[in-house]
Coordinates of C-alpha atoms and ligand atoms in Angstrom, one line a residue:
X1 CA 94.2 120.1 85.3
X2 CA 94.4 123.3 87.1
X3 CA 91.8 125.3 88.9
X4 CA 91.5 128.5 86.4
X5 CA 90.8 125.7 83.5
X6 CA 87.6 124.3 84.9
X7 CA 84.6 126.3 85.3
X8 CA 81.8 124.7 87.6
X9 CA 78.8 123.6 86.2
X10 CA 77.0 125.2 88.2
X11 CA 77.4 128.9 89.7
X12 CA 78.5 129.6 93.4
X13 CA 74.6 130.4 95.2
X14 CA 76.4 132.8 98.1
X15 CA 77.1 135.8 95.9
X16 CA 80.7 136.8 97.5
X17 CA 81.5 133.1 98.2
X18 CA 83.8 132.0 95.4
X19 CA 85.4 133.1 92.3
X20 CA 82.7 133.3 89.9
X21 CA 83.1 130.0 87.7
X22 CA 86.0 129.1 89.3
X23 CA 86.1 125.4 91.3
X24 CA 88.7 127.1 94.1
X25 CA 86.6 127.0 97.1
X26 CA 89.7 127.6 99.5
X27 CA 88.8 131.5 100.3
X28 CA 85.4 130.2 102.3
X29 CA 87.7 128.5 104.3
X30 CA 89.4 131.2 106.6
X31 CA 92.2 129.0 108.6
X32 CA 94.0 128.3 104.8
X33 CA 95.3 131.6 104.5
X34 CA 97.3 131.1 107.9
X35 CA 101.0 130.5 108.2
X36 CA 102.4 127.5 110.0
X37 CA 106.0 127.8 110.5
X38 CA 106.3 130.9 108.6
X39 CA 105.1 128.9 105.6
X40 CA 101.9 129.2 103.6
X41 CA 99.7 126.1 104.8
X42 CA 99.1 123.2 102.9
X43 CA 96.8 121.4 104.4
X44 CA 96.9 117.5 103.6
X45 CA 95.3 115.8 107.1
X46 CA 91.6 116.4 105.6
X47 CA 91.5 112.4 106.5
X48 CA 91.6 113.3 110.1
X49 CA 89.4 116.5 110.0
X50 CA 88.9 118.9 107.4
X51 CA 88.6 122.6 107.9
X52 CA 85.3 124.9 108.4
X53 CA 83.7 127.1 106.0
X54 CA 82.6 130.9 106.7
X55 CA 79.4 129.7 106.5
X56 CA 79.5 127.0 108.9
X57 CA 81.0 129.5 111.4
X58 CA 78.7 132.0 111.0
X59 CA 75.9 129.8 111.5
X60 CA 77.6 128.2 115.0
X61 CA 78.0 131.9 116.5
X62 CA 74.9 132.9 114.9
X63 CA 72.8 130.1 117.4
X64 CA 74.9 131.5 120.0
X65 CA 74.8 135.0 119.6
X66 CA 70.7 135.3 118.3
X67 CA 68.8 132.1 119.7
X68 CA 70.7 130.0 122.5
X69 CA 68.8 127.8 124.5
X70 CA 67.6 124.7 125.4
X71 CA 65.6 122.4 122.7
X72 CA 62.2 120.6 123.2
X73 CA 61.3 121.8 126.9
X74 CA 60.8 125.8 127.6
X75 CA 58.1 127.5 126.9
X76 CA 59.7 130.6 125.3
X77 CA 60.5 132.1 121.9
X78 CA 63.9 131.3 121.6
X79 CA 63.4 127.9 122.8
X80 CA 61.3 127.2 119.9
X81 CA 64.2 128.8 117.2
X82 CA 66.6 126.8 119.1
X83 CA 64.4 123.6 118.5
X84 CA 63.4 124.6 114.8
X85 CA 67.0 125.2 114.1
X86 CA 68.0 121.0 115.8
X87 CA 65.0 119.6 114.3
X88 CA 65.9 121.2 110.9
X89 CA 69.6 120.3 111.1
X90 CA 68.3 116.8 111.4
X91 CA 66.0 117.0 108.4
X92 CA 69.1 118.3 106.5
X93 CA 71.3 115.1 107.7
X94 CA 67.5 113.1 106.7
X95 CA 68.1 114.3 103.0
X96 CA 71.7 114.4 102.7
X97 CA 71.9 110.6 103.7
X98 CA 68.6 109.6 101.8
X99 CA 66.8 108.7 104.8
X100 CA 63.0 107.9 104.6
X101 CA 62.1 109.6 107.6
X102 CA 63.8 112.3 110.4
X103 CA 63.4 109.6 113.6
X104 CA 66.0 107.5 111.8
X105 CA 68.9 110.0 112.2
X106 CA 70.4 110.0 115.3
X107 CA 72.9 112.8 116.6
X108 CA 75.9 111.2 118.0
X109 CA 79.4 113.3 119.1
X110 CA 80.7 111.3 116.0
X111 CA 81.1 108.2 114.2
X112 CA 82.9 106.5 117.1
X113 CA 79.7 107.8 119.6
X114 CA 77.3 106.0 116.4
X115 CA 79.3 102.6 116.7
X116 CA 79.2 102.1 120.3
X117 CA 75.8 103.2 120.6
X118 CA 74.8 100.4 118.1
X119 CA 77.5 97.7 119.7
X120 CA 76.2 98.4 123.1
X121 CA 72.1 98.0 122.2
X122 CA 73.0 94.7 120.5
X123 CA 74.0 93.5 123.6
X124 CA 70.9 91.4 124.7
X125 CA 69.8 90.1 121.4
X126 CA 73.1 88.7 120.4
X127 CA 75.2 85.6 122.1
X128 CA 77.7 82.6 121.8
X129 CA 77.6 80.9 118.6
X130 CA 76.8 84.5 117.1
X131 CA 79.3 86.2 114.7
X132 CA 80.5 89.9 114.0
X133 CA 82.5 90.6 110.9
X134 CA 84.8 93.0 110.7
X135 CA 87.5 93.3 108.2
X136 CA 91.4 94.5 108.9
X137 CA 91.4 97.3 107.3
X138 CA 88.8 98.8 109.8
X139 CA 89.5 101.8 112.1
X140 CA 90.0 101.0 115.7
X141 CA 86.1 102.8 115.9
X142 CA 85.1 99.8 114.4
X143 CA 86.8 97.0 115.8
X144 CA 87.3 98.0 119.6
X145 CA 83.1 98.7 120.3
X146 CA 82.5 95.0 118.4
X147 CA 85.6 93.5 120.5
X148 CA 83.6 94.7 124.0
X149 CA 80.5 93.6 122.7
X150 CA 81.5 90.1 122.2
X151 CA 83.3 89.8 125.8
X152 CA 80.0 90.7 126.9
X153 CA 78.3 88.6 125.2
X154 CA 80.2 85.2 124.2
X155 CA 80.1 86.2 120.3
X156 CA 83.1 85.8 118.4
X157 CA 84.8 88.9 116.1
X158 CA 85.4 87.9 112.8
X159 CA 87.9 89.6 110.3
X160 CA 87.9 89.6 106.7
X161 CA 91.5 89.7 105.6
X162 CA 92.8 92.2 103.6
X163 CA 95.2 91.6 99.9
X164 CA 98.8 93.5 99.5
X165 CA 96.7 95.6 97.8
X166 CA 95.0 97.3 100.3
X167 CA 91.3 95.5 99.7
X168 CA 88.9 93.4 100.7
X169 CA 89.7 89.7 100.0
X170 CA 86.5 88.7 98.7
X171 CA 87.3 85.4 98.5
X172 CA 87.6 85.1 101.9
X173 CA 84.6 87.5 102.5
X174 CA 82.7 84.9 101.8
X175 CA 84.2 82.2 103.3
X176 CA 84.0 84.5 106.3
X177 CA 80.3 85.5 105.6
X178 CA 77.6 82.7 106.8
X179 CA 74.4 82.3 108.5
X180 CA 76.5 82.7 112.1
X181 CA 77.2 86.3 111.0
X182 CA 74.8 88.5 112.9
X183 CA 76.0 92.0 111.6
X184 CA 78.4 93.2 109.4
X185 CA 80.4 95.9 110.2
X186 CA 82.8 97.5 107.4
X187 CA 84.4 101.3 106.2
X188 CA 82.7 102.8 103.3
X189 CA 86.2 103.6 102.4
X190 CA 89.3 103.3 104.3
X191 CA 90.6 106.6 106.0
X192 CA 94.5 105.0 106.2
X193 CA 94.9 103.9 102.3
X194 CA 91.5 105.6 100.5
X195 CA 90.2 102.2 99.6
X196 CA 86.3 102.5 98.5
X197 CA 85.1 99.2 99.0
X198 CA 82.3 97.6 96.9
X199 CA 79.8 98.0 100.0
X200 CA 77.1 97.5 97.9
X201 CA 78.2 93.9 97.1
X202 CA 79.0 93.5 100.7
X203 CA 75.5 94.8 102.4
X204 CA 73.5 92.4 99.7
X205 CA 75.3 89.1 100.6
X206 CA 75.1 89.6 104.6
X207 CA 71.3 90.3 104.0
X208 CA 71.3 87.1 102.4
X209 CA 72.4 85.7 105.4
X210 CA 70.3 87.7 107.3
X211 CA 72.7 89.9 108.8
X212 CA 72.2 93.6 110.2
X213 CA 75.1 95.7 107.9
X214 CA 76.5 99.0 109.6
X215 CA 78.6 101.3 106.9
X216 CA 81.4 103.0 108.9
X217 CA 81.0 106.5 106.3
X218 CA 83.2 109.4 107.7
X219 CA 85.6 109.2 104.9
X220 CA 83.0 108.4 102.2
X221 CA 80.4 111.2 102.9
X222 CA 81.6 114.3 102.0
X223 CA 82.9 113.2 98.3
X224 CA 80.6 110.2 97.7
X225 CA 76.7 110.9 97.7
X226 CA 75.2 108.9 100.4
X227 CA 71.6 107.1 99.7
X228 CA 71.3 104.8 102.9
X229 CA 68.5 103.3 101.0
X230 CA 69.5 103.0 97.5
X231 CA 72.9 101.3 99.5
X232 CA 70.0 98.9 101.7
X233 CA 72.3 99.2 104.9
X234 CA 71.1 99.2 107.8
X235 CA 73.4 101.8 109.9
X236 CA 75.1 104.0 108.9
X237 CA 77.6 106.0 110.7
X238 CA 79.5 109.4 110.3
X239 CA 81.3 112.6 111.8
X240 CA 80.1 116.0 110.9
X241 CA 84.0 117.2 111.5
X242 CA 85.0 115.4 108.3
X243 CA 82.5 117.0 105.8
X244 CA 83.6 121.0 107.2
X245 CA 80.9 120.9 110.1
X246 CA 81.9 121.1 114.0
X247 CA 83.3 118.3 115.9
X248 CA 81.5 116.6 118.5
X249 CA 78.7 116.3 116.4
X250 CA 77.5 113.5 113.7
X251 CA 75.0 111.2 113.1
X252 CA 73.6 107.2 113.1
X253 CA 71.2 106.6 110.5
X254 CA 69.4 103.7 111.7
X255 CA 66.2 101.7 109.9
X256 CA 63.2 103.1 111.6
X257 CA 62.3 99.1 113.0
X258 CA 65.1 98.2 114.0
X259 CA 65.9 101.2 116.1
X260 CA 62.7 100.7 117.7
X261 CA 63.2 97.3 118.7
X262 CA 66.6 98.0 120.7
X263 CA 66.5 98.9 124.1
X264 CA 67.7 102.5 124.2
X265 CA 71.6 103.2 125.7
X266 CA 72.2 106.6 128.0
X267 CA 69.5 107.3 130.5
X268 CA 68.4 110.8 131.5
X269 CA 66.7 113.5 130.2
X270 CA 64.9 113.7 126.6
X271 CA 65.1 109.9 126.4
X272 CA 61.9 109.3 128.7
X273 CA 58.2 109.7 128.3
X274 CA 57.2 109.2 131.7
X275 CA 59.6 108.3 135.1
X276 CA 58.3 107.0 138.3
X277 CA 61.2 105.8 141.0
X278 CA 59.9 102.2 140.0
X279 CA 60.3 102.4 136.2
X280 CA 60.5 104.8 133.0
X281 CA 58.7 104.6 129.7
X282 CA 61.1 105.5 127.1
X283 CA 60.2 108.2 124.7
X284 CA 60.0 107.6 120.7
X285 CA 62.5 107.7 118.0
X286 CA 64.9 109.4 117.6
X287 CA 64.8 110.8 121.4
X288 CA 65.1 107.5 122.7
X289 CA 68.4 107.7 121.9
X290 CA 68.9 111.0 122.9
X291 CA 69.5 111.1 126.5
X292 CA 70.5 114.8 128.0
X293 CA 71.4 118.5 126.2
X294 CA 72.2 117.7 122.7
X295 CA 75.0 119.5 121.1
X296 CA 72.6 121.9 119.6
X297 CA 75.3 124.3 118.1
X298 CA 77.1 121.8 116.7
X299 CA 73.7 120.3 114.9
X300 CA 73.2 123.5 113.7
X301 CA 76.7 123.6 112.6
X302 CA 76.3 120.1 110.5
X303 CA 72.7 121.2 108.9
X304 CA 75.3 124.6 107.4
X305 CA 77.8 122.4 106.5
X306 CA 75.1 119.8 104.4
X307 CA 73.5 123.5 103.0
X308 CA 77.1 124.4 101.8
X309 CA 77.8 121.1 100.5
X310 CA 75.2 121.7 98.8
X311 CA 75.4 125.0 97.3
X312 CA 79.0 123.7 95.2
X313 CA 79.3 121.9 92.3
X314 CA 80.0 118.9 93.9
X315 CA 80.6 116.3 91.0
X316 CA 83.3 118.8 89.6
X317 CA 85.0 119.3 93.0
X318 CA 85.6 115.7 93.4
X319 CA 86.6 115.0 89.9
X320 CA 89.3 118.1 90.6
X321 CA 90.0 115.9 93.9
X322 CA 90.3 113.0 92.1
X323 CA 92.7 114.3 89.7
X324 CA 94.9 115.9 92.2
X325 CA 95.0 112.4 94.3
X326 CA 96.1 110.4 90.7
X327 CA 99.0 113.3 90.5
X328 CA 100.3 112.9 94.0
X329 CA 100.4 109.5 93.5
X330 CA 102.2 109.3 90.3
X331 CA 104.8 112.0 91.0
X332 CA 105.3 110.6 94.0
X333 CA 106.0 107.0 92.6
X334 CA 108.7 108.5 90.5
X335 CA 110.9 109.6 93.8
X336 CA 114.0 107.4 94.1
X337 CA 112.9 105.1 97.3
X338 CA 109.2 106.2 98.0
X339 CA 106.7 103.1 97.7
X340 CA 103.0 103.7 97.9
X341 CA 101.2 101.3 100.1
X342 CA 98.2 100.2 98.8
X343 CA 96.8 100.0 95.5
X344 CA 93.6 99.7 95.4
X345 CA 91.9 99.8 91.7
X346 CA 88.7 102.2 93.6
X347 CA 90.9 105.4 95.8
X348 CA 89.8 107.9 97.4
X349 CA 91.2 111.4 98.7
X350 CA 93.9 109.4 100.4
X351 CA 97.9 108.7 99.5
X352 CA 100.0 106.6 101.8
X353 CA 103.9 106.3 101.6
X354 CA 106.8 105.2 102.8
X355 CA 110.3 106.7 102.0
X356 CA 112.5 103.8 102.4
X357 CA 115.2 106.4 103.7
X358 CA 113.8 107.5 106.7
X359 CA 111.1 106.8 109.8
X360 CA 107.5 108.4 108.5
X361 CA 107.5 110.3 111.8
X362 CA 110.9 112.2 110.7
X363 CA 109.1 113.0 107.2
X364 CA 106.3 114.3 109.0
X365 CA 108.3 117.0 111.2
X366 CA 110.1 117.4 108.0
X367 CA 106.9 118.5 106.3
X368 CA 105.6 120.0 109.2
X369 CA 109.0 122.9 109.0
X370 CA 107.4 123.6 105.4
X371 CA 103.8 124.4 106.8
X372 CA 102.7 120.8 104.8
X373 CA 100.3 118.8 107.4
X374 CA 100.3 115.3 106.9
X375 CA 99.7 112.9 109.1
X376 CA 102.1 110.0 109.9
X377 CA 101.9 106.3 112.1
X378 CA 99.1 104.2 112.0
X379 CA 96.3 106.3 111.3
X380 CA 93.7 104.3 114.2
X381 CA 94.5 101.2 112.2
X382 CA 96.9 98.9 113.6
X383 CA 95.7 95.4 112.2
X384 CA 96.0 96.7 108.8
X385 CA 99.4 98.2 109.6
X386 CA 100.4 94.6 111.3
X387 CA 98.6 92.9 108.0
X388 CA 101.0 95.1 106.1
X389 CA 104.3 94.3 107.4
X390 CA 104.4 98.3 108.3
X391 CA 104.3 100.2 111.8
X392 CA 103.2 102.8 110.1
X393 CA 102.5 105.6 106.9
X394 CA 102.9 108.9 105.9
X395 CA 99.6 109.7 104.7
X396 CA 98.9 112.5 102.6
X397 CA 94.8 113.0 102.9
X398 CA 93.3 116.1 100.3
X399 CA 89.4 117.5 100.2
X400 CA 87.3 119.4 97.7
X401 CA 89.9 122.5 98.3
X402 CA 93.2 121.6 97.7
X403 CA 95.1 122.8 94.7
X404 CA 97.4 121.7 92.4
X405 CA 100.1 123.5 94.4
X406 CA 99.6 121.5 97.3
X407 CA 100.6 118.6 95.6
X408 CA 103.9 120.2 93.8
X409 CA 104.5 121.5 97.7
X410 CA 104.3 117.9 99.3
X411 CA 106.4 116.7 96.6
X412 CA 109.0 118.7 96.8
X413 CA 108.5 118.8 100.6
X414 CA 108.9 115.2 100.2
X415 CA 112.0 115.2 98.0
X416 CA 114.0 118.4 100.3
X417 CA 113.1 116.1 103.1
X418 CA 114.9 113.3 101.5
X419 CA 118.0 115.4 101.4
X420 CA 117.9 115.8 105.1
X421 CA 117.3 112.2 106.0
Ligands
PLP501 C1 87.5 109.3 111.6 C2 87.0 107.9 111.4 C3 86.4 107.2 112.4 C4 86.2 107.9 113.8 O1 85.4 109.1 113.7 P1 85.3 110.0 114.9 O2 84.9 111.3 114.3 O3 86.7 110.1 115.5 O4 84.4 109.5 115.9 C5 85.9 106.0 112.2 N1 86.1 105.4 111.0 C6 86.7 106.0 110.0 C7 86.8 105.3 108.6 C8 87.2 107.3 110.1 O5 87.8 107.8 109.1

């Protein structure tokens, strides 16, 4: 499948934007048409951040050229653009995660900001004898926040192990899962192999146990739609940086009771209804959990970023996604010595490799002299690396505008690299 075949189901909504029935959205994103080591860029590290729109730049220099200030306290005119413009950002993320109500959506610098936040307001109604599961294939976001938690507390971290595969062994889910198990905590899919994992399943059987479920969603948001309800979670975490908004902004959905019931985490401004020296009445949801200057820009950043999402024909990008992941994988496979780590039967976006020639970081430099970005090592996951038997990957990581040349570029990057090694 190539781009010029397809034509989107539905037409581009910013006259100018795209090529008119075409599914190639790479000419709203500005940085693609750049040269990295007098190369053309192929850009295959959408896994660790993916690149910004025109529109979601326009709208960040657009706060801060017509309406900077500070939200919810002056009494001025721009002050109240400034606070429409947050407020309506966070009615975006409301709708684009399927959120019953705005004072459930949090804004966070991130997903790794979302975890600890929840981790750390646990900390008095958990204790020995209480359980956190986890499984190995988590990113170090959502291990290292449950590891402190439980020194603080006496609870124990409890992993899930993961099959050769690269999924969840269910069986020993299960096993793993019981009425000790306070919260599950588990990737929506995995950013080092592309796993999707049947979350669904997963969130049903811990509330059968009673546990709190937080969804770990950076990777899943931008190509799978979200419905935090239809999913019954009850967290859910992402990064605006890896769905073309800023970085240093995302967002913790939390269910509107529960958030209520915790005891709020930062102190300081926003967060408080009324201070004395003696004692401070927090303020309501979501400001609680709001404590000082919000990254306002980068809010208004994330709400562009949902309205551009949702201006493309979303279904038919990922399916063109989708098709360019299968290719990479199975020209790849046919290389003399690479092996594909993981398998899962559900992938997503992500490809990781090994050349049994050479070290992944050498591929990686390799790559890099071709102006191909992938991203080698770890990838913030070291149990499932030591699970594996690996130190590391080369992961190849595509978004809704790669092409079918970036894939014939990373594998013959690949295979000229080979040559070297
Ligand atoms: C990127 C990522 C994180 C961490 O997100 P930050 O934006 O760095 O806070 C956590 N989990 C997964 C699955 C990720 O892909």
């Amino acid at each position: 499948m190539t781009a010029s075949s397809v034509t989107a189901g539905t037409p581009a909504t910013r006259p100018g934007s795209h090529h008119a029935g075409q599914l190639d959205i790479s000419g709203d994103f500005p940085i693609l048409d750049r040269l990295v080591n007098g190369q053309p860029l192929a850009y295959l590290d959408n896994a660790a951040t993916t690149q910004k729109p025109r529109q979601v730049l326009e709208a960040v220099r657009g706060y801060y050229e017509g309406f900077n200030s500070n939200v919810h306290r002056a009494a001025h005119a721009m002050a109240d653009e400034a606070t429409a413009a947050f407020e309506g950002a966070r009615e975006k993320v409301r709708a684009f995660v399927g959120a019953a109500d705005s004072r459930e959506i949090i804004f966070t610098r991130g997903t790794t900001e979302a975890i600890n936040l929840v981790a750390h307001c646990m900390t008095e109604s958990i204790g020995p004898g209480d359980e956190i599961l986890i499984t190995e294939m988590e990113h170090h976001s959502n291990i290292v926040p449950w590891q402190m938690l439980c020194r603080r507390t006496g609870a124990e971290l409890v992993a899930c192990r993961v099959t050769h595969a690269g999924e969840i062994d269910l069986e020993d889910f299960y096993a793993k899962l019981g009425p000790r198990t306070r919260l599950l905590a588990v990737a929506h899919v995995s950013n080092a192999l592309g796993t999707v994992n049947p979350v669904g399943d997963l969130i049903r059987a811990a509330r059968g146990f009673g546990a709190r479920v937080l969804i770990d969603g950076p990777q899943a948001v931008l190509h799978i739609p979200v419905d935090v309800r239809q999913l019954g979670c009850d967290f859910y975490a992402f990064s605006g940086h890896k769905m073309f908004g800023p970085t240093g902004i995302g967002a913790l959905y939390g269910r509107a009771e529960l958030l209520d019931a915790l005891p709020p985490w930062q102190g300081g401004g926003e967060m408080i209804e009324r201070v004395t020296i003696e004692r401070t009445e927090y303020n309501q949801l979501p400001y609680k959990f709001e404590a000082g200057t919000p990254n306002i820009a980068g809010a208004v950043g994330l709400g562009a970023a949902i309205d551009y999402l949702g201006s493309l024909p979303r279904a038919e990008l990922l399916a063109r996604e989708e098709a360019l992941v299968e290719t990479a994988v199975n020209r790849l496979k046919q290389l003399p010595g690479v092996k594909i780590v993981g398998e899962p039967a559900q992938r997503l976006s992500v490809v990781s490799f090994l050349v049994e020639t050479g070290h992944p970081h050498d591929f990686g430099t390799l790559l890099d002299q071709q102006g191909i970005a992938v991203r080698t090592g770890h990838h913030c996951a070291m149990p499932l690396m030591d699970r594996l038997g690996i130190p590391g990957t080369i992961r190849a990581s595509f978004s809704l505008y790669n092409s079918p040349s970036d894939v014939r570029r990373l594998i013959a990057g690949v295979e000229k690299a080979m040559d070297f090694i």
